[in-house]
PDB file of C-alpha atoms in Angstrom:
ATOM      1  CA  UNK A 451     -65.161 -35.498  91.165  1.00 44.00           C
ATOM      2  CA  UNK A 452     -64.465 -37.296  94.473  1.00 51.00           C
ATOM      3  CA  UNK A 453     -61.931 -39.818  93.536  1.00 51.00           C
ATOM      4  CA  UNK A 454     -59.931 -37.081  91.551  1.00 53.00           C
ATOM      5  CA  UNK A 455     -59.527 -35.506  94.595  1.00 48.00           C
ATOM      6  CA  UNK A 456     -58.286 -38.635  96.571  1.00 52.00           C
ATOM      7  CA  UNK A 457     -55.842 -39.426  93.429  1.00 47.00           C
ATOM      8  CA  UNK A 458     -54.213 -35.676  94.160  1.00 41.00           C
ATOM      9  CA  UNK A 459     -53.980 -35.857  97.871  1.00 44.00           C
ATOM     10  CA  UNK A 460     -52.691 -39.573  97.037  1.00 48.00           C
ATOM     11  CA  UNK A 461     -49.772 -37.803  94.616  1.00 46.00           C
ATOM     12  CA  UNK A 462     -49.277 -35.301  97.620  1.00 47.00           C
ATOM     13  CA  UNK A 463     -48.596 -37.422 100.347  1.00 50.00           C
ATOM     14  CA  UNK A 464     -45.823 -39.711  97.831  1.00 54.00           C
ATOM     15  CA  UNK A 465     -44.316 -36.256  97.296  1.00 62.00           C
ATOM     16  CA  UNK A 466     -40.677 -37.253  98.713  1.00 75.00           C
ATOM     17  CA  UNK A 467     -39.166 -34.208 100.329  1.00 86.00           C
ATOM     18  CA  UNK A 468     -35.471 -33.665 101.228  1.00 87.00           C
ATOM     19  CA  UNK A 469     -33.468 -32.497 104.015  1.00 89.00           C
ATOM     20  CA  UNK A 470     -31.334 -28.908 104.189  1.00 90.00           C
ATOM     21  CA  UNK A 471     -27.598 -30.925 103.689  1.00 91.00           C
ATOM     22  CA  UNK A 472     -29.288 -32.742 100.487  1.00 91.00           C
ATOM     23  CA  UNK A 473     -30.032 -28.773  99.031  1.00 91.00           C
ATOM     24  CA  UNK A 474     -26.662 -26.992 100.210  1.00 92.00           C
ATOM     25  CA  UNK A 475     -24.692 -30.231  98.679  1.00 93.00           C
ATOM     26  CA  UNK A 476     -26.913 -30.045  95.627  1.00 92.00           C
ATOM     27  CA  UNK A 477     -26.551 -26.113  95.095  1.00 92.00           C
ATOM     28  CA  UNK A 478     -22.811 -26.285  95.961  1.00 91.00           C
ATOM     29  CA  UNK A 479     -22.041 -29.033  93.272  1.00 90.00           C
ATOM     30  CA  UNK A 480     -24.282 -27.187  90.549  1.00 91.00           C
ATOM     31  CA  UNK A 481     -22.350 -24.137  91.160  1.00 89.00           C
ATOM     32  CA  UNK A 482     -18.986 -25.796  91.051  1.00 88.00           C
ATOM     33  CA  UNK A 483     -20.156 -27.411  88.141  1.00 87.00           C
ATOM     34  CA  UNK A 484     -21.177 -24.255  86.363  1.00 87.00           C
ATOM     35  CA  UNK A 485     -24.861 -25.168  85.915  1.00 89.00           C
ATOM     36  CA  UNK A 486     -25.772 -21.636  87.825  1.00 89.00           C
ATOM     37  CA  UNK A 487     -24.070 -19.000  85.954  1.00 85.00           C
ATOM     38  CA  UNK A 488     -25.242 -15.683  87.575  1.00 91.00           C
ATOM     39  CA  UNK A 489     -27.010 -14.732  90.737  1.00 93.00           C
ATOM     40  CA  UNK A 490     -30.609 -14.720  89.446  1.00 93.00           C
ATOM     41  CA  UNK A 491     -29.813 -18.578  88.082  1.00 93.00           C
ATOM     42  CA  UNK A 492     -28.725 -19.202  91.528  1.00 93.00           C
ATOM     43  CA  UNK A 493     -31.631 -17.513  93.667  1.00 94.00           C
ATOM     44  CA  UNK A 494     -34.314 -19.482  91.159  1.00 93.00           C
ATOM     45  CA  UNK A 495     -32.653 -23.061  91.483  1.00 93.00           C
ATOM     46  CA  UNK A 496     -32.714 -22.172  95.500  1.00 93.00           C
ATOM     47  CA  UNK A 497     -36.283 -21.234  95.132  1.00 92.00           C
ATOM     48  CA  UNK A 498     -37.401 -24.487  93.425  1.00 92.00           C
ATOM     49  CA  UNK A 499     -35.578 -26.917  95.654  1.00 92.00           C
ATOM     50  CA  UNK A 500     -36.534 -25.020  98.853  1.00 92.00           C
ATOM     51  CA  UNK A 501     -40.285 -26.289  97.708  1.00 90.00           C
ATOM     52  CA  UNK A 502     -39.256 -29.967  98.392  1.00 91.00           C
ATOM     53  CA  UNK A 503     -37.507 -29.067 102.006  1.00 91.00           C
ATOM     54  CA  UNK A 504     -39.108 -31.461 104.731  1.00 89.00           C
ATOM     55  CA  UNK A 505     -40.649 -28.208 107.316  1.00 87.00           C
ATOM     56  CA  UNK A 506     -40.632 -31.153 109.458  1.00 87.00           C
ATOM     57  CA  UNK A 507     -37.139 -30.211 110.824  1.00 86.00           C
ATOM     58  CA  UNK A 508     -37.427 -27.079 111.428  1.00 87.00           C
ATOM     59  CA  UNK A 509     -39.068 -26.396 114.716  1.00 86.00           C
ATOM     60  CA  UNK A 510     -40.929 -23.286 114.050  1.00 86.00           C
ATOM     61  CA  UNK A 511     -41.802 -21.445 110.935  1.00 86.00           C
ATOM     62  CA  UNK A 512     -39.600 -18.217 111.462  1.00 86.00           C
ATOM     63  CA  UNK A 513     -36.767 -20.845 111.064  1.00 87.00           C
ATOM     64  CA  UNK A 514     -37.511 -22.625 107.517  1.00 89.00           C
ATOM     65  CA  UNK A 515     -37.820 -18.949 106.543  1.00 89.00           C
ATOM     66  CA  UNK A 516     -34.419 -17.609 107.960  1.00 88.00           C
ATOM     67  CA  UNK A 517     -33.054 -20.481 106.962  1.00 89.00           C
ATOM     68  CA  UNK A 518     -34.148 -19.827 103.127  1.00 90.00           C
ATOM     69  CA  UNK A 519     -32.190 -16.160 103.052  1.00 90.00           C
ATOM     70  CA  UNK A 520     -29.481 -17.548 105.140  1.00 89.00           C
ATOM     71  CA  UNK A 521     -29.129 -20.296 101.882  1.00 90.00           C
ATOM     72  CA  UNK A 522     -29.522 -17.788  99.263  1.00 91.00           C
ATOM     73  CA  UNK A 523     -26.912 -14.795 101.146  1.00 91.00           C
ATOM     74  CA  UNK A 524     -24.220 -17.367 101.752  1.00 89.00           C
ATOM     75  CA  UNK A 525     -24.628 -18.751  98.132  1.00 90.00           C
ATOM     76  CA  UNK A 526     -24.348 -15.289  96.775  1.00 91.00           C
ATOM     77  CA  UNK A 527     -21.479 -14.426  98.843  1.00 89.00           C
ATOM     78  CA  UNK A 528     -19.691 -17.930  97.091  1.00 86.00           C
ATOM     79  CA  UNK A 529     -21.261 -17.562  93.358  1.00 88.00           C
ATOM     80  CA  UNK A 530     -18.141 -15.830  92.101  1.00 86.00           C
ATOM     81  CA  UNK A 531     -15.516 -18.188  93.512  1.00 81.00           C
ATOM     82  CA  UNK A 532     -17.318 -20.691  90.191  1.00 82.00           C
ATOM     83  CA  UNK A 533     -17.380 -22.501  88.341  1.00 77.00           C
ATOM     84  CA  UNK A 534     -14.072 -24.374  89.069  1.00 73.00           C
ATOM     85  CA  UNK A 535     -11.519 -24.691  86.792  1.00 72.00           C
ATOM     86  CA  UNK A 536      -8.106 -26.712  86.682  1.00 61.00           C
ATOM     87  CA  UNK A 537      -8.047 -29.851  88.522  1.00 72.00           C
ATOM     88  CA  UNK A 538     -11.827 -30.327  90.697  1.00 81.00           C
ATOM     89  CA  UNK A 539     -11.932 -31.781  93.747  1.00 85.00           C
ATOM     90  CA  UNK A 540     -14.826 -33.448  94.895  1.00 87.00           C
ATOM     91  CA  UNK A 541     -15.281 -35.074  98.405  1.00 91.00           C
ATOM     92  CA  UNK A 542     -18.086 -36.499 100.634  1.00 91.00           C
ATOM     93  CA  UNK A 543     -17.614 -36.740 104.261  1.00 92.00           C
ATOM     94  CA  UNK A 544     -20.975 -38.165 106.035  1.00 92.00           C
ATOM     95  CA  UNK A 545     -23.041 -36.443 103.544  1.00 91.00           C
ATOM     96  CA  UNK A 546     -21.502 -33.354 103.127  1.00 94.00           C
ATOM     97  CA  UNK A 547     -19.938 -32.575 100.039  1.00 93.00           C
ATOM     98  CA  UNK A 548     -16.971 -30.432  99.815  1.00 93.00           C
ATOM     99  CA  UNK A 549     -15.228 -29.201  96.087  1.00 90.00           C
ATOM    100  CA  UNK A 550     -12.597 -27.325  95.540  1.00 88.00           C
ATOM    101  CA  UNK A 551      -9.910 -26.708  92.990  1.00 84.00           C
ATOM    102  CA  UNK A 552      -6.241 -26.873  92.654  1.00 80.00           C
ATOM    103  CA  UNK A 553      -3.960 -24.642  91.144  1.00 73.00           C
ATOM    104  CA  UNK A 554      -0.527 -26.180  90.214  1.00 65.00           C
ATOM    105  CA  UNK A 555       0.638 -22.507  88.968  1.00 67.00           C
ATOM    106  CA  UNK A 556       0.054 -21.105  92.673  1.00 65.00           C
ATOM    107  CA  UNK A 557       0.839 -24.603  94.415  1.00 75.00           C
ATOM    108  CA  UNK A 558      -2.486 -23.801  96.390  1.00 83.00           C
ATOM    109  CA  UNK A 559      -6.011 -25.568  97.268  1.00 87.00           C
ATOM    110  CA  UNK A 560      -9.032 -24.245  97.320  1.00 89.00           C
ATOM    111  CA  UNK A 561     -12.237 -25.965  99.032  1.00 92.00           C
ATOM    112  CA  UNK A 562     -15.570 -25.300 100.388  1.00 92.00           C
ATOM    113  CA  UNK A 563     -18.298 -26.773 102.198  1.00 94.00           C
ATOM    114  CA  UNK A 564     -21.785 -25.639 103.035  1.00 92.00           C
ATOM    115  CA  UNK A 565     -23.067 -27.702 106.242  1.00 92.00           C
ATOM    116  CA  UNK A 566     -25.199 -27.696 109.752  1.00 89.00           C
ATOM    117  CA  UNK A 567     -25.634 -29.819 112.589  1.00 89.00           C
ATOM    118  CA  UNK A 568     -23.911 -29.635 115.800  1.00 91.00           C
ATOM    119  CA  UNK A 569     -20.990 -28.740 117.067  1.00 92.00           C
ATOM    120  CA  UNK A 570     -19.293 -31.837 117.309  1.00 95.00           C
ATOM    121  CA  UNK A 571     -20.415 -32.983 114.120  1.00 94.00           C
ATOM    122  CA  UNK A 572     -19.013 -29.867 112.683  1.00 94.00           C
ATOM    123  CA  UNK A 573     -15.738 -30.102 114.113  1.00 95.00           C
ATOM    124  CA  UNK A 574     -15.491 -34.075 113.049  1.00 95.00           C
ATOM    125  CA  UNK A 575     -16.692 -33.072 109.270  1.00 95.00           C
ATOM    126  CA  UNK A 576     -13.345 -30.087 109.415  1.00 95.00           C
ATOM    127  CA  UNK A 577     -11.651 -32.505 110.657  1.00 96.00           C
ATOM    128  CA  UNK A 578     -11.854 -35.202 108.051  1.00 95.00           C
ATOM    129  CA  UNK A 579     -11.942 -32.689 105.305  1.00 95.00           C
ATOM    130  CA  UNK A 580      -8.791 -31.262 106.544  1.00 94.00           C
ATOM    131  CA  UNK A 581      -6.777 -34.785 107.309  1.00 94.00           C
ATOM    132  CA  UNK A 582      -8.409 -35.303 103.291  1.00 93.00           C
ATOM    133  CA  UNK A 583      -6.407 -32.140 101.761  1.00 91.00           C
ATOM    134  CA  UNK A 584      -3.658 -32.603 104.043  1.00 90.00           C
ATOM    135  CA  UNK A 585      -2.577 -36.199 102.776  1.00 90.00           C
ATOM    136  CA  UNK A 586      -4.068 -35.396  99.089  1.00 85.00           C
ATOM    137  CA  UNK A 587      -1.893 -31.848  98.806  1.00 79.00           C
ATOM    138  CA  UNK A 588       1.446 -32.881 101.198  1.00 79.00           C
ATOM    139  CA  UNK A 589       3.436 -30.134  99.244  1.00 75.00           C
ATOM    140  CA  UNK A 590       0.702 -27.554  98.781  1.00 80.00           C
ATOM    141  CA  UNK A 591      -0.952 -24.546 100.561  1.00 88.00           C
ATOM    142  CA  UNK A 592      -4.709 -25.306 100.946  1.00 91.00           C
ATOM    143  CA  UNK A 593      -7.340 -23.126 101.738  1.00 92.00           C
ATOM    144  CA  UNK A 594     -10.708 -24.747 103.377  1.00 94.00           C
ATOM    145  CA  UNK A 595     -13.834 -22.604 103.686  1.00 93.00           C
ATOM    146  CA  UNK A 596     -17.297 -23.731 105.541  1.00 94.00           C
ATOM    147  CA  UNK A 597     -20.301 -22.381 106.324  1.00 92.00           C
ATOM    148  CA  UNK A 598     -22.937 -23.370 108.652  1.00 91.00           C
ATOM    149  CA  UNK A 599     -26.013 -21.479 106.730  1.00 85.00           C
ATOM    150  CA  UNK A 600     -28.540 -22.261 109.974  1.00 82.00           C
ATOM    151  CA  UNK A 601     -26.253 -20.103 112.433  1.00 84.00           C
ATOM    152  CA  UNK A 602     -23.735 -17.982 110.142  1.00 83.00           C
ATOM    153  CA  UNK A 603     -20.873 -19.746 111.763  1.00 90.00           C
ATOM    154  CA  UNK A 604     -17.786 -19.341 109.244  1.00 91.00           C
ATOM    155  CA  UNK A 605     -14.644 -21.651 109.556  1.00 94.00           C
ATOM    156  CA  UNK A 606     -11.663 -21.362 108.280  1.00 94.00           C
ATOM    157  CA  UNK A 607      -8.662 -23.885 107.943  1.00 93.00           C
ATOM    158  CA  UNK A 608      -5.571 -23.358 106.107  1.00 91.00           C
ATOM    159  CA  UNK A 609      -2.037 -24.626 105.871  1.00 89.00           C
ATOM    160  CA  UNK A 610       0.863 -22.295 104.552  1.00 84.00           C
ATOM    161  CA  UNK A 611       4.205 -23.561 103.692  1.00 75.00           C
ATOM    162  CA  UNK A 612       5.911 -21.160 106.409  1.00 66.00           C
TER     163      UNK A 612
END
């Protein structure tokens, strides 16, 4: 029975876990996508991948935890925005992902991004993203939406044509 149990704790410590970005890029992209079609699709797949999250970097408990319903509120809040028609955008800027969609009808852009980190990063990931749909869409209205899911922070960049 011994060396059955050293095989399993073996498997366990190979387990590879994965960082918060990795899950909100993931879950953003599958709901773009339309691979999580209603809210109970959506709170599962978070469930399941939350099980691989490294607890490592989170420094106490009551964190990975709020973190967890921070994930699932801000997803639910975003679920009906998808899945994206028309013409999809999809963009990676240091390992966040951002998607979107245009509308030619409505000459307007659409994107989100789900992120954390700190301030500075935050502001350089906007940034990019917004130079990105500024020389993709020179003629168009664009919309960009992000959420930091650790601290609730909402931004919101947009250009009009007035």
């Amino acid at each position: 029975m011994e060396p059955d149990r050293e095989h399993l704790q073996e498997k366990g410590s190979q387990q590879s876990y994965i960082g918060v970005q990795v899950l909100l890029n993931n879950l953003l992209h599958q709901m773009a996508v339309g691979d999580v079609r209603n809210q109970t699709e959506l709170l599962y797949t978070i469930k399941q991948k939350w099980r691989h999250i490294d607890i490592k970097q989170f420094d106490i408990v009551c964190h990975y935890v709020t973190t967890m319903i921070a994930i699932m509120d801000e997803s639910l809040k975003l679920l009906p925005a998808f899945p994206l028609s028309n013409q999809h955008i999809i963009r990676h800027f240091e390992g966040v992902y951002m998607t979107g969609f245009c509308s030619r009808d409505e000459s307007k852009v659409e994107a989100w991004m789900f992120f954390t980190g700190s301030n500075e990063y935050k502001q350089r990931i906007l940034f990019k993203a917004m130079h990105f749909l500024e020389i993709s869409n020179k003629q168009e209205e664009w919309v960009l939406k992000a959420i930091d899911v650790t601290t609730g922070e909402r931004f919101l960049r947009t250009k009009t044509k007035y």
